[in-house]
mmCIF file of C-alpha atoms and ligand atoms in Angstrom:
data_model
loop_
_atom_site.group_PDB
_atom_site.id
_atom_site.type_symbol
_atom_site.label_atom_id
_atom_site.label_comp_id
_atom_site.label_asym_id
_atom_site.label_seq_id
_atom_site.Cartn_x
_atom_site.Cartn_y
_atom_site.Cartn_z
ATOM 1 C CA MET A 43 -7.580 -0.394 -16.809
ATOM 2 C CA LEU A 44 -6.969 0.284 -13.176
ATOM 3 C CA ALA A 45 -8.511 -2.392 -11.032
ATOM 4 C CA VAL A 46 -9.960 -1.817 -7.607
ATOM 5 C CA LEU A 47 -7.318 0.027 -5.632
ATOM 6 C CA CYS A 48 -8.703 -0.321 -2.207
ATOM 7 C CA ALA A 49 -10.880 -2.290 0.022
ATOM 8 C CA SER A 50 -13.220 0.402 0.338
ATOM 9 C CA ALA A 51 -13.878 0.706 -3.369
ATOM 10 C CA VAL A 52 -16.902 -1.377 -2.601
ATOM 11 C CA ALA A 53 -17.559 0.313 0.633
ATOM 12 C CA GLN A 54 -20.963 1.810 0.178
ATOM 13 C CA LYS A 55 -21.987 -0.518 2.964
ATOM 14 C CA PRO A 56 -22.271 -0.053 6.700
ATOM 15 C CA ALA A 57 -19.020 -0.098 8.653
ATOM 16 C CA ARG A 58 -17.874 -3.477 9.953
ATOM 17 C CA SER A 59 -19.154 -5.487 6.994
ATOM 18 C CA CYS A 60 -16.497 -6.888 4.721
ATOM 19 C CA SER A 61 -17.940 -8.884 1.887
ATOM 20 C CA ASN A 62 -14.556 -8.929 0.126
ATOM 21 C CA CYS A 63 -12.413 -10.073 3.019
ATOM 22 C CA ALA A 64 -12.659 -13.800 2.259
ATOM 23 C CA VAL A 65 -11.596 -13.210 -1.341
ATOM 24 C CA TRP A 66 -8.783 -10.821 -0.396
ATOM 25 C CA ASN A 67 -7.469 -13.207 2.226
ATOM 26 C CA GLN A 68 -7.201 -16.270 0.011
ATOM 27 C CA ALA A 69 -3.925 -18.109 0.497
ATOM 28 C CA GLN A 70 -1.115 -17.225 -1.888
ATOM 29 C CA LYS A 71 2.183 -19.052 -2.254
ATOM 30 C CA PRO A 72 4.916 -16.518 -1.441
ATOM 31 C CA PHE A 73 7.544 -15.790 -4.080
ATOM 32 C CA ARG A 74 10.642 -13.750 -4.780
ATOM 33 C CA ILE A 75 9.875 -10.558 -6.684
ATOM 34 C CA PHE A 76 13.515 -9.598 -7.159
ATOM 35 C CA GLY A 77 16.674 -10.009 -5.089
ATOM 36 C CA ASN A 78 15.824 -9.705 -1.395
ATOM 37 C CA THR A 79 12.215 -8.581 -2.050
ATOM 38 C CA TYR A 80 9.438 -11.142 -1.575
ATOM 39 C CA TYR A 81 5.635 -11.197 -1.843
ATOM 40 C CA VAL A 82 4.280 -12.693 1.397
ATOM 41 C CA GLY A 83 0.688 -11.436 1.430
ATOM 42 C CA PRO A 84 -2.574 -13.211 0.749
ATOM 43 C CA HIS A 85 -3.756 -13.215 -2.864
ATOM 44 C CA GLY A 86 -5.728 -9.978 -2.700
ATOM 45 C CA LEU A 87 -3.697 -7.781 -0.335
ATOM 46 C CA SER A 88 -0.015 -7.126 -0.893
ATOM 47 C CA SER A 89 2.460 -7.645 1.908
ATOM 48 C CA ILE A 90 6.155 -7.342 1.109
ATOM 49 C CA LEU A 91 9.195 -8.704 2.940
ATOM 50 C CA ILE A 92 12.641 -7.198 2.331
ATOM 51 C CA THR A 93 15.424 -9.207 3.917
ATOM 52 C CA SER A 94 18.935 -8.465 5.151
ATOM 53 C CA PRO A 95 21.485 -10.216 7.372
ATOM 54 C CA ALA A 96 20.743 -7.610 10.083
ATOM 55 C CA GLY A 97 16.970 -8.093 10.021
ATOM 56 C CA ASP A 98 13.988 -7.697 7.745
ATOM 57 C CA VAL A 99 11.422 -5.050 6.782
ATOM 58 C CA LEU A 100 7.728 -5.854 6.294
ATOM 59 C CA ILE A 101 5.317 -3.555 4.450
ATOM 60 C CA ASP A 102 1.574 -3.887 5.154
ATOM 61 C CA GLY A 103 -0.295 -6.545 7.090
ATOM 62 C CA GLY A 104 -3.607 -7.132 5.312
ATOM 63 C CA ILE A 105 -6.766 -7.607 7.357
ATOM 64 C CA PRO A 106 -6.477 -8.971 10.927
ATOM 65 C CA ALA A 107 -6.962 -12.524 9.670
ATOM 66 C CA SER A 108 -4.040 -12.089 7.230
ATOM 67 C CA ALA A 109 -1.402 -11.904 9.959
ATOM 68 C CA LYS A 110 -1.273 -15.657 10.521
ATOM 69 C CA LEU A 111 -1.106 -16.318 6.796
ATOM 70 C CA ILE A 112 1.660 -13.726 6.272
ATOM 71 C CA ALA A 113 3.684 -15.241 9.105
ATOM 72 C CA ALA A 114 3.274 -18.734 7.586
ATOM 73 C CA ASN A 115 4.377 -17.425 4.184
ATOM 74 C CA ILE A 116 7.476 -15.846 5.725
ATOM 75 C CA ARG A 117 8.390 -19.122 7.422
ATOM 76 C CA SER A 118 7.790 -21.154 4.274
ATOM 77 C CA LEU A 119 10.382 -19.004 2.496
ATOM 78 C CA GLY A 120 12.871 -19.935 5.211
ATOM 79 C CA PHE A 121 12.800 -16.618 7.090
ATOM 80 C CA ARG A 122 11.844 -15.928 10.697
ATOM 81 C CA VAL A 123 9.044 -13.637 11.827
ATOM 82 C CA LYS A 124 11.254 -12.627 14.773
ATOM 83 C CA ASP A 125 13.770 -11.217 12.285
ATOM 84 C CA ILE A 126 11.327 -8.495 11.198
ATOM 85 C CA LYS A 127 12.762 -5.355 12.788
ATOM 86 C CA ILE A 128 10.669 -2.690 11.022
ATOM 87 C CA ILE A 129 7.007 -2.777 9.952
ATOM 88 C CA LEU A 130 5.816 -0.126 7.486
ATOM 89 C CA ASN A 131 2.373 0.665 6.088
ATOM 90 C CA SER A 132 0.827 2.155 2.964
ATOM 91 C CA HIS A 133 -2.297 3.563 4.622
ATOM 92 C CA VAL A 134 -4.266 2.909 7.750
ATOM 93 C CA HIS A 135 -7.383 1.276 6.326
ATOM 94 C CA PHE A 136 -8.290 -2.092 7.794
ATOM 95 C CA ASP A 137 -7.374 -4.009 4.643
ATOM 96 C CA HIS A 138 -3.714 -2.929 4.762
ATOM 97 C CA ALA A 139 -3.134 -2.124 8.452
ATOM 98 C CA GLY A 140 -5.579 -4.535 10.099
ATOM 99 C CA GLY A 141 -2.927 -7.204 10.666
ATOM 100 C CA LEU A 142 -0.187 -4.881 11.931
ATOM 101 C CA ALA A 143 -0.923 -5.160 15.659
ATOM 102 C CA VAL A 144 -0.708 -8.957 15.537
ATOM 103 C CA LEU A 145 2.405 -8.937 13.334
ATOM 104 C CA GLN A 146 4.061 -6.464 15.677
ATOM 105 C CA HIS A 147 3.204 -8.692 18.620
ATOM 106 C CA MET A 148 4.608 -11.760 16.836
ATOM 107 C CA SER A 149 7.837 -10.086 15.729
ATOM 108 C CA GLY A 150 8.550 -7.376 18.282
ATOM 109 C CA ALA A 151 9.232 -5.033 15.342
ATOM 110 C CA ARG A 152 8.977 -1.275 15.478
ATOM 111 C CA VAL A 153 6.097 0.147 13.435
ATOM 112 C CA MET A 154 7.018 3.351 11.571
ATOM 113 C CA ALA A 155 4.547 5.666 9.818
ATOM 114 C CA SER A 156 3.763 9.220 8.709
ATOM 115 C CA PRO A 157 2.614 11.454 11.599
ATOM 116 C CA TRP A 158 -1.037 11.342 10.444
ATOM 117 C CA SER A 159 -0.992 7.567 10.067
ATOM 118 C CA ALA A 160 0.914 7.110 13.334
ATOM 119 C CA ALA A 161 -1.821 8.982 15.209
ATOM 120 C CA VAL A 162 -4.510 6.690 13.776
ATOM 121 C CA LEU A 163 -2.457 3.558 14.419
ATOM 122 C CA ARG A 164 -1.866 4.507 18.063
ATOM 123 C CA LYS A 165 -5.471 5.384 18.729
ATOM 124 C CA GLY A 166 -7.167 2.795 16.529
ATOM 125 C CA GLY A 167 -10.550 3.536 15.002
ATOM 126 C CA VAL A 168 -10.923 5.790 11.955
ATOM 127 C CA ALA A 169 -9.895 9.449 11.685
ATOM 128 C CA ARG A 170 -12.567 12.105 11.148
ATOM 129 C CA ASP A 171 -10.729 13.589 8.160
ATOM 130 C CA ASP A 172 -10.487 10.224 6.394
ATOM 131 C CA PRO A 173 -12.666 10.422 3.257
ATOM 132 C CA GLN A 174 -14.115 7.045 4.214
ATOM 133 C CA TYR A 175 -14.961 8.012 7.797
ATOM 134 C CA GLY A 176 -18.163 6.220 8.731
ATOM 135 C CA ILE A 177 -17.903 3.293 6.322
ATOM 136 C CA LEU A 178 -14.666 1.651 7.436
ATOM 137 C CA GLN A 179 -13.980 -1.089 9.904
ATOM 138 C CA PRO A 180 -12.010 0.399 12.805
ATOM 139 C CA LEU A 181 -8.366 -0.494 13.394
ATOM 140 C CA VAL A 182 -7.011 -2.254 16.442
ATOM 141 C CA PRO A 183 -4.517 0.147 18.110
ATOM 142 C CA VAL A 184 -0.813 -0.438 17.467
ATOM 143 C CA LYS A 185 1.790 0.271 20.167
ATOM 144 C CA ASN A 186 5.109 2.100 19.939
ATOM 145 C CA VAL A 187 4.599 3.727 16.543
ATOM 146 C CA HIS A 188 7.552 5.841 15.428
ATOM 147 C CA GLU A 189 6.854 8.888 13.223
ATOM 148 C CA LEU A 190 8.702 9.355 9.934
ATOM 149 C CA ARG A 191 9.435 12.457 7.888
ATOM 150 C CA ASP A 192 8.536 12.746 4.217
ATOM 151 C CA GLY A 193 11.625 11.624 2.274
ATOM 152 C CA GLU A 194 13.224 9.921 5.274
ATOM 153 C CA THR A 195 15.399 6.934 4.447
ATOM 154 C CA LEU A 196 15.548 3.981 6.837
ATOM 155 C CA ARG A 197 18.608 1.737 6.859
ATOM 156 C CA LEU A 198 18.777 -1.828 8.129
ATOM 157 C CA GLY A 199 21.586 -4.149 7.105
ATOM 158 C CA GLY A 200 21.930 -3.544 3.380
ATOM 159 C CA ILE A 201 18.346 -2.263 3.071
ATOM 160 C CA SER A 202 17.828 1.416 2.339
ATOM 161 C CA ILE A 203 14.127 2.255 2.050
ATOM 162 C CA THR A 204 12.631 5.726 1.624
ATOM 163 C CA ALA A 205 9.216 7.015 2.728
ATOM 164 C CA HIS A 206 7.340 9.202 0.229
ATOM 165 C CA PHE A 207 4.166 10.739 1.566
ATOM 166 C CA THR A 208 1.494 10.157 -1.089
ATOM 167 C CA PRO A 209 -1.724 11.438 0.485
ATOM 168 C CA GLY A 210 -5.158 11.725 -1.091
ATOM 169 C CA HIS A 211 -6.746 8.346 -0.544
ATOM 170 C CA THR A 212 -6.015 9.097 3.119
ATOM 171 C CA PRO A 213 -4.244 12.198 4.473
ATOM 172 C CA GLY A 214 -1.358 10.006 5.704
ATOM 173 C CA GLY A 215 -0.781 7.678 2.756
ATOM 174 C CA THR A 216 2.813 6.650 2.149
ATOM 175 C CA SER A 217 4.629 4.963 -0.733
ATOM 176 C CA TRP A 218 8.011 3.279 -0.378
ATOM 177 C CA THR A 219 11.043 2.971 -2.627
ATOM 178 C CA TRP A 220 14.168 0.819 -2.347
ATOM 179 C CA GLN A 221 16.648 -1.064 -4.465
ATOM 180 C CA SER A 222 17.068 -4.813 -4.602
ATOM 181 C CA CYS A 223 19.964 -6.497 -6.388
ATOM 182 C CA GLU A 224 20.768 -9.844 -7.960
ATOM 183 C CA SER A 225 24.533 -10.109 -8.467
ATOM 184 C CA SER A 226 25.488 -6.791 -10.058
ATOM 185 C CA VAL A 227 21.978 -5.992 -11.360
ATOM 186 C CA CYS A 228 19.939 -3.651 -9.148
ATOM 187 C CA ARG A 229 16.319 -2.631 -9.648
ATOM 188 C CA ASP A 230 14.351 0.319 -8.296
ATOM 189 C CA ILE A 231 11.244 -1.046 -6.602
ATOM 190 C CA VAL A 232 8.191 1.087 -5.766
ATOM 191 C CA PHE A 233 5.449 0.063 -3.362
ATOM 192 C CA ALA A 234 2.757 2.549 -4.339
ATOM 193 C CA ASP A 235 -0.050 3.425 -1.969
ATOM 194 C CA SER A 236 -3.684 3.486 -3.128
ATOM 195 C CA LEU A 237 -4.698 6.673 -4.940
ATOM 196 C CA ALA A 238 -8.367 5.952 -5.488
ATOM 197 C CA PRO A 239 -10.745 8.830 -4.606
ATOM 198 C CA ILE A 240 -13.183 6.749 -2.586
ATOM 199 C CA SER A 241 -15.338 8.221 0.168
ATOM 200 C CA ALA A 242 -18.336 7.922 2.366
ATOM 201 C CA ASP A 243 -21.585 9.320 0.972
ATOM 202 C CA GLY A 244 -21.673 13.086 1.146
ATOM 203 C CA PHE A 245 -17.906 13.616 1.174
ATOM 204 C CA LYS A 246 -16.538 15.806 -1.616
ATOM 205 C CA PHE A 247 -12.851 15.762 -2.511
ATOM 206 C CA SER A 248 -13.419 19.135 -4.188
ATOM 207 C CA SER A 249 -14.718 20.837 -1.040
ATOM 208 C CA SER A 250 -14.259 18.996 2.227
ATOM 209 C CA ARG A 251 -14.164 20.927 5.476
ATOM 210 C CA ASP A 252 -12.523 17.930 7.161
ATOM 211 C CA TYR A 253 -9.903 17.394 4.441
ATOM 212 C CA PRO A 254 -9.613 20.764 2.661
ATOM 213 C CA HIS A 255 -6.276 20.087 0.913
ATOM 214 C CA ALA A 256 -7.266 16.740 -0.596
ATOM 215 C CA LEU A 257 -6.773 17.828 -4.212
ATOM 216 C CA ASP A 258 -3.345 19.332 -3.539
ATOM 217 C CA ASP A 259 -2.435 16.092 -1.807
ATOM 218 C CA PHE A 260 -3.482 13.999 -4.800
ATOM 219 C CA GLU A 261 -1.434 16.228 -7.097
ATOM 220 C CA LYS A 262 1.671 15.729 -4.938
ATOM 221 C CA SER A 263 1.141 11.980 -5.079
ATOM 222 C CA PHE A 264 0.614 11.883 -8.841
ATOM 223 C CA ARG A 265 3.850 13.829 -9.321
ATOM 224 C CA PHE A 266 5.724 11.365 -7.146
ATOM 225 C CA LEU A 267 4.584 8.469 -9.332
ATOM 226 C CA GLU A 268 5.406 10.387 -12.498
ATOM 227 C CA THR A 269 8.951 11.197 -11.448
ATOM 228 C CA THR A 270 10.220 8.346 -9.276
ATOM 229 C CA GLN A 271 12.651 5.730 -10.562
ATOM 230 C CA CYS A 272 10.456 2.680 -11.096
ATOM 231 C CA ASP A 273 11.665 -0.613 -12.535
ATOM 232 C CA ILE A 274 9.209 -2.776 -10.583
ATOM 233 C CA LEU A 275 5.852 -1.492 -9.328
ATOM 234 C CA ILE A 276 3.911 -3.194 -6.548
ATOM 235 C CA THR A 277 0.513 -1.866 -5.448
ATOM 236 C CA THR A 278 -1.471 -2.340 -2.258
ATOM 237 C CA HIS A 279 -3.941 -4.481 -4.164
ATOM 238 C CA PRO A 280 -1.739 -6.620 -6.413
ATOM 239 C CA GLU A 281 -4.122 -6.707 -9.358
ATOM 240 C CA ALA A 282 -3.953 -2.902 -9.649
ATOM 241 C CA SER A 283 -0.490 -3.376 -11.142
ATOM 242 C CA ASN A 284 -1.278 -6.684 -12.877
ATOM 243 C CA LEU A 285 0.977 -8.622 -10.542
ATOM 244 C CA TRP A 286 -0.654 -11.984 -11.206
ATOM 245 C CA ASP A 287 -0.449 -11.580 -14.979
ATOM 246 C CA ARG A 288 3.198 -10.605 -14.628
ATOM 247 C CA LEU A 289 3.921 -13.586 -12.399
ATOM 248 C CA ALA A 290 2.161 -15.989 -14.778
ATOM 249 C CA ALA A 291 4.163 -14.618 -17.715
ATOM 250 C CA ARG A 292 7.387 -14.957 -15.746
ATOM 251 C CA GLU A 293 6.588 -18.551 -14.841
ATOM 252 C CA LYS A 294 6.123 -19.291 -18.545
ATOM 253 C CA GLY A 295 9.657 -18.023 -19.107
ATOM 254 C CA ALA A 296 8.901 -14.696 -20.777
ATOM 255 C CA THR A 297 11.868 -12.379 -21.291
ATOM 256 C CA PRO A 298 12.664 -9.739 -20.350
ATOM 257 C CA ASP A 299 11.290 -10.433 -16.881
ATOM 258 C CA PRO A 300 7.613 -9.320 -16.958
ATOM 259 C CA MET A 301 8.009 -7.977 -13.416
ATOM 260 C CA LEU A 302 9.985 -5.126 -14.995
ATOM 261 C CA ASN A 303 8.139 -2.161 -16.476
ATOM 262 C CA PRO A 304 9.807 1.259 -16.218
ATOM 263 C CA LEU A 305 6.537 2.899 -17.352
ATOM 264 C CA ALA A 306 4.349 1.233 -14.722
ATOM 265 C CA CYS A 307 4.445 4.101 -12.222
ATOM 266 C CA LYS A 308 3.672 6.688 -14.899
ATOM 267 C CA ASP A 309 0.808 4.526 -16.169
ATOM 268 C CA LEU A 310 -0.568 4.222 -12.641
ATOM 269 C CA ALA A 311 -0.395 8.001 -12.219
ATOM 270 C CA LYS A 312 -2.272 8.482 -15.489
ATOM 271 C CA SER A 313 -5.037 6.074 -14.470
ATOM 272 C CA ALA A 314 -5.297 7.656 -11.038
ATOM 273 C CA ARG A 315 -5.492 11.165 -12.523
ATOM 274 C CA GLU A 316 -8.294 10.034 -14.821
ATOM 275 C CA ARG A 317 -10.162 8.457 -11.964
ATOM 276 C CA LEU A 318 -9.921 11.634 -9.885
ATOM 277 C CA SER A 319 -11.078 13.746 -12.834
ATOM 278 C CA GLN A 320 -14.088 11.492 -13.251
ATOM 279 C CA ARG A 321 -14.844 11.754 -9.550
ATOM 280 C CA LEU A 322 -14.612 15.559 -9.624
ATOM 281 C CA ALA A 323 -16.919 15.662 -12.641
ATOM 282 C CA GLU A 324 -19.413 13.615 -10.671
ATOM 283 C CA GLU A 325 -19.060 15.956 -7.706
ATOM 284 C CA HIS A 326 -19.786 18.895 -9.972
ATOM 285 C CA GLY A 327 -22.816 17.116 -11.413
ATOM 286 C CA SER A 328 -21.458 16.987 -14.927
ATOM 287 C CA ALA A 329 -20.826 13.271 -15.195
ATOM 288 C CA THR A 330 -22.443 11.463 -18.073
ATOM 289 C CA GLU A 331 -24.822 8.724 -17.063
ATOM 290 C CA LYS A 332 -23.775 5.306 -18.279
HETATM 291 ZN ZN1 ZN B 1710 -7.934 2.284 1.535
#
């Protein structure tokens, strides 16, 4: 079953409260996922470091309080925060982008994002067409945000990472794909953005004046997950792709490596489709009471 995909899954609370933040931000020992790809986030919010001799890429920064922990994890692996040259983001909610301003300040890296996300990052706050407008903690503004095109590939050292716009959860959501290698074995890695249809009260994904193309956006994102090469899936909330179960199995010596699952992206798409269908049924008043 798909676990909670986003902070705001529990967000039927006033903005600025974050009852989950302490749990999300629990310390987590960093570890190598595969090749030059490492998990450096706290236990409940993924943050990924991809390294190269020419500099490193960081994806997502957790909540504001995660930045210090992420930096400590990077150092404990033997890398330098100053070597981060590019910071990327899944979506601009406070639980994935809240630490970006501090991490940018610490590293001097360039932050790169979809045009919609870049606008929110520069301005801070929460966008009016975000389904969770009104129930989210606002973002601290981020400086010098560079806009990316859908499908654009960024190159740094031996890293080649591609942006795939996967909107729906927010209009600017972005997933990322790259390859990491160990000797002659290379794996396709997917960092998939949240695809949970979560909103403020009163918002309807089926008929929103503020976000009228939400359903088309979700469909585009589902198709991406169904068709992308996917040996190793990482999600914004690690438990949504069973990361801790996979890590525990790996540490017990399971073979093949439990991090690998070529069906993981398709399975995530299936779960996300089901969740959206259930949400639309609720919006149309035909949901069965449990
Ligand atoms: Zn979110």
